[in-house]
PDB file of C-alpha atoms in Angstrom:
ATOM      1  CA  MET A 947     109.395  47.433  27.189  1.00 78.00           C
ATOM      2  CA  ALA A 948     106.027  45.618  27.201  1.00 88.00           C
ATOM      3  CA  GLU A 949     107.535  42.804  29.261  1.00 95.00           C
ATOM      4  CA  LEU A 950     108.963  45.289  31.783  1.00 96.00           C
ATOM      5  CA  THR A 951     105.567  46.965  32.058  1.00 97.00           C
ATOM      6  CA  SER A 952     103.945  43.583  32.624  1.00 97.00           C
ATOM      7  CA  HIS A 953     106.429  42.788  35.402  1.00 98.00           C
ATOM      8  CA  MET A 954     105.838  46.180  37.043  1.00 98.00           C
ATOM      9  CA  LYS A 955     102.070  45.624  36.947  1.00 98.00           C
ATOM     10  CA  GLU A 956     102.665  42.302  38.710  1.00 98.00           C
ATOM     11  CA  LEU A 957     104.773  44.067  41.353  1.00 98.00           C
ATOM     12  CA  ILE A 958     102.153  46.770  41.889  1.00 98.00           C
ATOM     13  CA  ALA A 959      99.552  44.044  42.491  1.00 98.00           C
ATOM     14  CA  LEU A 960     101.900  42.259  44.919  1.00 98.00           C
ATOM     15  CA  ALA A 961     102.560  45.510  46.790  1.00 98.00           C
ATOM     16  CA  GLN A 962      98.823  46.234  47.033  1.00 98.00           C
ATOM     17  CA  GLU A 963      98.158  42.708  48.289  1.00 97.00           C
ATOM     18  CA  HIS A 964     100.679  43.235  51.093  1.00 97.00           C
ATOM     19  CA  GLN A 965      99.655  46.856  51.799  1.00 96.00           C
ATOM     20  CA  THR A 966     103.080  48.284  51.021  1.00 97.00           C
ATOM     21  CA  PRO A 967     104.406  50.383  48.146  1.00 97.00           C
ATOM     22  CA  TYR A 968     107.508  48.194  47.922  1.00 98.00           C
ATOM     23  CA  ALA A 969     107.827  44.950  45.934  1.00 98.00           C
ATOM     24  CA  SER A 970     110.631  43.411  43.855  1.00 98.00           C
ATOM     25  CA  LEU A 971     111.271  40.539  41.514  1.00 98.00           C
ATOM     26  CA  ILE A 972     114.313  38.973  39.911  1.00 98.00           C
ATOM     27  CA  ILE A 973     114.428  37.760  36.335  1.00 98.00           C
ATOM     28  CA  GLY A 974     116.933  34.952  35.864  1.00 97.00           C
ATOM     29  CA  PRO A 975     119.393  34.583  32.990  1.00 95.00           C
ATOM     30  CA  ASP A 976     116.739  32.478  31.196  1.00 94.00           C
ATOM     31  CA  ASP A 977     114.340  35.493  31.219  1.00 94.00           C
ATOM     32  CA  ASN A 978     111.906  33.792  33.615  1.00 96.00           C
ATOM     33  CA  ILE A 979     110.863  35.144  37.015  1.00 97.00           C
ATOM     34  CA  LEU A 980     113.155  33.557  39.557  1.00 97.00           C
ATOM     35  CA  ALA A 981     111.618  35.104  42.696  1.00 98.00           C
ATOM     36  CA  LYS A 982     109.365  37.940  43.845  1.00 98.00           C
ATOM     37  CA  ALA A 983     108.805  39.475  47.264  1.00 98.00           C
ATOM     38  CA  PRO A 984     107.203  42.434  49.023  1.00 98.00           C
ATOM     39  CA  ASN A 985     108.622  44.576  51.802  1.00 97.00           C
ATOM     40  CA  ARG A 986     108.063  42.740  55.118  1.00 97.00           C
ATOM     41  CA  VAL A 987     109.679  45.105  57.624  1.00 96.00           C
ATOM     42  CA  LYS A 988     106.561  45.379  59.815  1.00 95.00           C
ATOM     43  CA  GLN A 989     105.503  41.733  59.548  1.00 95.00           C
ATOM     44  CA  ASP A 990     108.992  40.405  60.287  1.00 96.00           C
ATOM     45  CA  THR A 991     109.941  43.182  62.756  1.00 97.00           C
ATOM     46  CA  ASP A 992     113.190  43.335  60.815  1.00 97.00           C
ATOM     47  CA  ALA A 993     114.534  46.629  59.477  1.00 96.00           C
ATOM     48  CA  THR A 994     116.436  44.751  56.749  1.00 96.00           C
ATOM     49  CA  SER A 995     113.359  42.993  55.362  1.00 98.00           C
ATOM     50  CA  HIS A 996     113.109  45.310  52.348  1.00 98.00           C
ATOM     51  CA  ALA A 997     111.628  43.848  49.164  1.00 98.00           C
ATOM     52  CA  GLU A 998     115.015  43.864  47.394  1.00 98.00           C
ATOM     53  CA  MET A 999     116.768  42.112  50.289  1.00 98.00           C
ATOM     54  CA  ASN A1000     113.984  39.519  50.486  1.00 98.00           C
ATOM     55  CA  VAL A1001     114.005  38.752  46.773  1.00 98.00           C
ATOM     56  CA  ILE A1002     117.816  38.507  46.675  1.00 98.00           C
ATOM     57  CA  ARG A1003     117.710  36.031  49.582  1.00 98.00           C
ATOM     58  CA  MET A1004     114.980  34.016  47.862  1.00 98.00           C
ATOM     59  CA  ALA A1005     116.781  33.934  44.502  1.00 98.00           C
ATOM     60  CA  SER A1006     120.049  32.900  46.154  1.00 98.00           C
ATOM     61  CA  ASN A1007     118.267  30.107  48.026  1.00 98.00           C
ATOM     62  CA  ILE A1008     116.528  28.941  44.837  1.00 97.00           C
ATOM     63  CA  THR A1009     119.745  28.908  42.798  1.00 97.00           C
ATOM     64  CA  GLY A1010     121.954  27.707  45.647  1.00 97.00           C
ATOM     65  CA  ASN A1011     124.342  30.519  44.791  1.00 97.00           C
ATOM     66  CA  ALA A1012     124.938  33.968  46.301  1.00 97.00           C
ATOM     67  CA  ASN A1013     126.183  35.173  42.905  1.00 97.00           C
ATOM     68  CA  LEU A1014     123.210  36.293  40.813  1.00 97.00           C
ATOM     69  CA  ALA A1015     125.204  37.456  37.794  1.00 94.00           C
ATOM     70  CA  GLY A1016     123.039  37.565  34.699  1.00 94.00           C
ATOM     71  CA  CYS A1017     119.930  38.441  36.689  1.00 97.00           C
ATOM     72  CA  HIS A1018     117.751  41.555  36.409  1.00 98.00           C
ATOM     73  CA  LEU A1019     116.109  43.078  39.486  1.00 98.00           C
ATOM     74  CA  ILE A1020     112.866  44.993  38.914  1.00 98.00           C
ATOM     75  CA  THR A1021     111.435  46.940  41.834  1.00 98.00           C
ATOM     76  CA  THR A1022     108.647  49.397  42.470  1.00 98.00           C
ATOM     77  CA  CYS A1023     111.000  51.940  44.051  1.00 97.00           C
ATOM     78  CA  GLU A1024     114.638  52.885  43.723  1.00 96.00           C
ATOM     79  CA  PRO A1025     116.733  50.688  46.029  1.00 96.00           C
ATOM     80  CA  CYS A1026     117.936  52.350  49.232  1.00 94.00           C
ATOM     81  CA  PRO A1027     121.671  52.374  50.073  1.00 92.00           C
ATOM     82  CA  MET A1028     121.434  49.074  52.000  1.00 94.00           C
ATOM     83  CA  CYS A1029     119.668  47.355  49.111  1.00 96.00           C
ATOM     84  CA  ALA A1030     122.001  48.932  46.537  1.00 93.00           C
ATOM     85  CA  ALA A1031     124.950  47.412  48.395  1.00 92.00           C
ATOM     86  CA  ALA A1032     123.231  44.000  48.471  1.00 95.00           C
ATOM     87  CA  ILE A1033     122.583  44.276  44.727  1.00 95.00           C
ATOM     88  CA  TYR A1034     126.262  45.026  44.169  1.00 91.00           C
ATOM     89  CA  TRP A1035     127.437  42.130  46.383  1.00 93.00           C
ATOM     90  CA  SER A1036     124.978  39.708  44.764  1.00 95.00           C
ATOM     91  CA  GLY A1037     126.413  40.331  41.299  1.00 94.00           C
ATOM     92  CA  ILE A1038     123.151  41.577  39.786  1.00 95.00           C
ATOM     93  CA  ARG A1039     124.067  43.898  36.920  1.00 91.00           C
ATOM     94  CA  ARG A1040     120.716  45.282  35.803  1.00 95.00           C
ATOM     95  CA  VAL A1041     118.146  47.181  37.898  1.00 96.00           C
ATOM     96  CA  THR A1042     114.864  48.767  36.786  1.00 98.00           C
ATOM     97  CA  TYR A1043     112.722  50.749  39.218  1.00 98.00           C
ATOM     98  CA  GLY A1044     109.558  52.816  39.193  1.00 98.00           C
ATOM     99  CA  LEU A1045     109.765  55.679  41.692  1.00 97.00           C
ATOM    100  CA  SER A1046     113.043  57.434  42.579  1.00 96.00           C
ATOM    101  CA  ILE A1047     114.246  58.095  46.135  1.00 93.00           C
ATOM    102  CA  PRO A1048     113.480  61.851  45.880  1.00 94.00           C
ATOM    103  CA  GLU A1049     109.960  60.980  44.697  1.00 95.00           C
ATOM    104  CA  ILE A1050     109.544  58.497  47.573  1.00 93.00           C
ATOM    105  CA  MET A1051     110.569  61.256  49.984  1.00 90.00           C
ATOM    106  CA  GLU A1052     108.081  63.655  48.336  1.00 91.00           C
ATOM    107  CA  ALA A1053     105.406  61.005  48.934  1.00 92.00           C
ATOM    108  CA  GLY A1054     106.152  61.263  52.661  1.00 87.00           C
ATOM    109  CA  HIS A1055     108.277  58.157  53.247  1.00 87.00           C
ATOM    110  CA  ASP A1056     111.532  58.458  55.139  1.00 82.00           C
ATOM    111  CA  GLN A1057     114.568  57.510  53.046  1.00 82.00           C
ATOM    112  CA  LEU A1058     118.314  57.887  53.173  1.00 76.00           C
ATOM    113  CA  PRO A1059     119.001  60.273  50.303  1.00 76.00           C
ATOM    114  CA  GLY A1060     121.762  58.131  48.713  1.00 78.00           C
ATOM    115  CA  ARG A1061     120.964  57.182  45.125  1.00 80.00           C
ATOM    116  CA  ILE A1062     121.807  53.753  43.678  1.00 79.00           C
ATOM    117  CA  ASP A1063     123.955  55.228  40.902  1.00 78.00           C
ATOM    118  CA  GLU A1064     126.018  57.160  43.483  1.00 73.00           C
ATOM    119  CA  ILE A1065     126.452  54.135  45.743  1.00 72.00           C
ATOM    120  CA  THR A1066     127.478  51.772  42.950  1.00 73.00           C
ATOM    121  CA  ARG A1067     129.580  54.291  41.002  1.00 71.00           C
ATOM    122  CA  ALA A1068     132.786  52.354  41.766  1.00 66.00           C
ATOM    123  CA  ASP A1069     131.309  49.163  40.272  1.00 66.00           C
ATOM    124  CA  GLN A1070     133.845  48.128  37.644  1.00 61.00           C
ATOM    125  CA  ASN A1071     131.394  45.603  36.170  1.00 67.00           C
ATOM    126  CA  GLY A1072     128.924  48.229  34.960  1.00 78.00           C
ATOM    127  CA  LEU A1073     125.586  48.077  36.725  1.00 85.00           C
ATOM    128  CA  GLN A1074     122.812  49.142  34.319  1.00 91.00           C
ATOM    129  CA  ILE A1075     120.175  51.255  36.100  1.00 93.00           C
ATOM    130  CA  SER A1076     116.964  52.621  34.657  1.00 94.00           C
ATOM    131  CA  GLY A1077     114.154  54.346  36.523  1.00 96.00           C
ATOM    132  CA  GLY A1078     110.745  55.847  35.996  1.00 97.00           C
ATOM    133  CA  LEU A1079     108.961  52.672  34.833  1.00 98.00           C
ATOM    134  CA  MET A1080     105.256  53.286  35.505  1.00 98.00           C
ATOM    135  CA  ALA A1081     106.215  55.945  38.066  1.00 97.00           C
ATOM    136  CA  ALA A1082     102.716  57.457  38.273  1.00 97.00           C
ATOM    137  CA  GLU A1083     101.154  54.051  38.985  1.00 98.00           C
ATOM    138  CA  VAL A1084     103.803  53.281  41.608  1.00 98.00           C
ATOM    139  CA  ARG A1085     103.300  56.739  43.166  1.00 97.00           C
ATOM    140  CA  ALA A1086      99.625  55.836  43.644  1.00 97.00           C
ATOM    141  CA  LEU A1087     100.721  53.031  46.034  1.00 97.00           C
ATOM    142  CA  PHE A1088     101.717  55.753  48.515  1.00 95.00           C
ATOM    143  CA  GLY A1089      98.131  57.007  48.800  1.00 88.00           C
TER     144      GLY A1089
END
């Protein structure tokens, strides 16, 4: 748990640096950080430039493989339906997030209400999802 907390603190700092509440990282099968990225929707003028999408792209480029089986994605906020689908297709089987989609909506950010566990329910490979890691600290990113 201490290592997860350390990673979330790193993500909160990255999000603050980029003036966004959204940041993600991927831990590789060797338990080292493979890639980390913030949300860049505004900077890239690209609606798909969510932190999770960016970090999946980076990790795939680094490994030379679209299959990220054995990796763990940690993110400040629960992945939206688009990102949940990308997580599924990338083969990532473990996700940890801070703030849930309903909590993001309560903070005033527009979200599709689909939850990652609902979207990936048909996953026969068993995606492990846990939320609420440092939720109060992540909530503070929303002002």
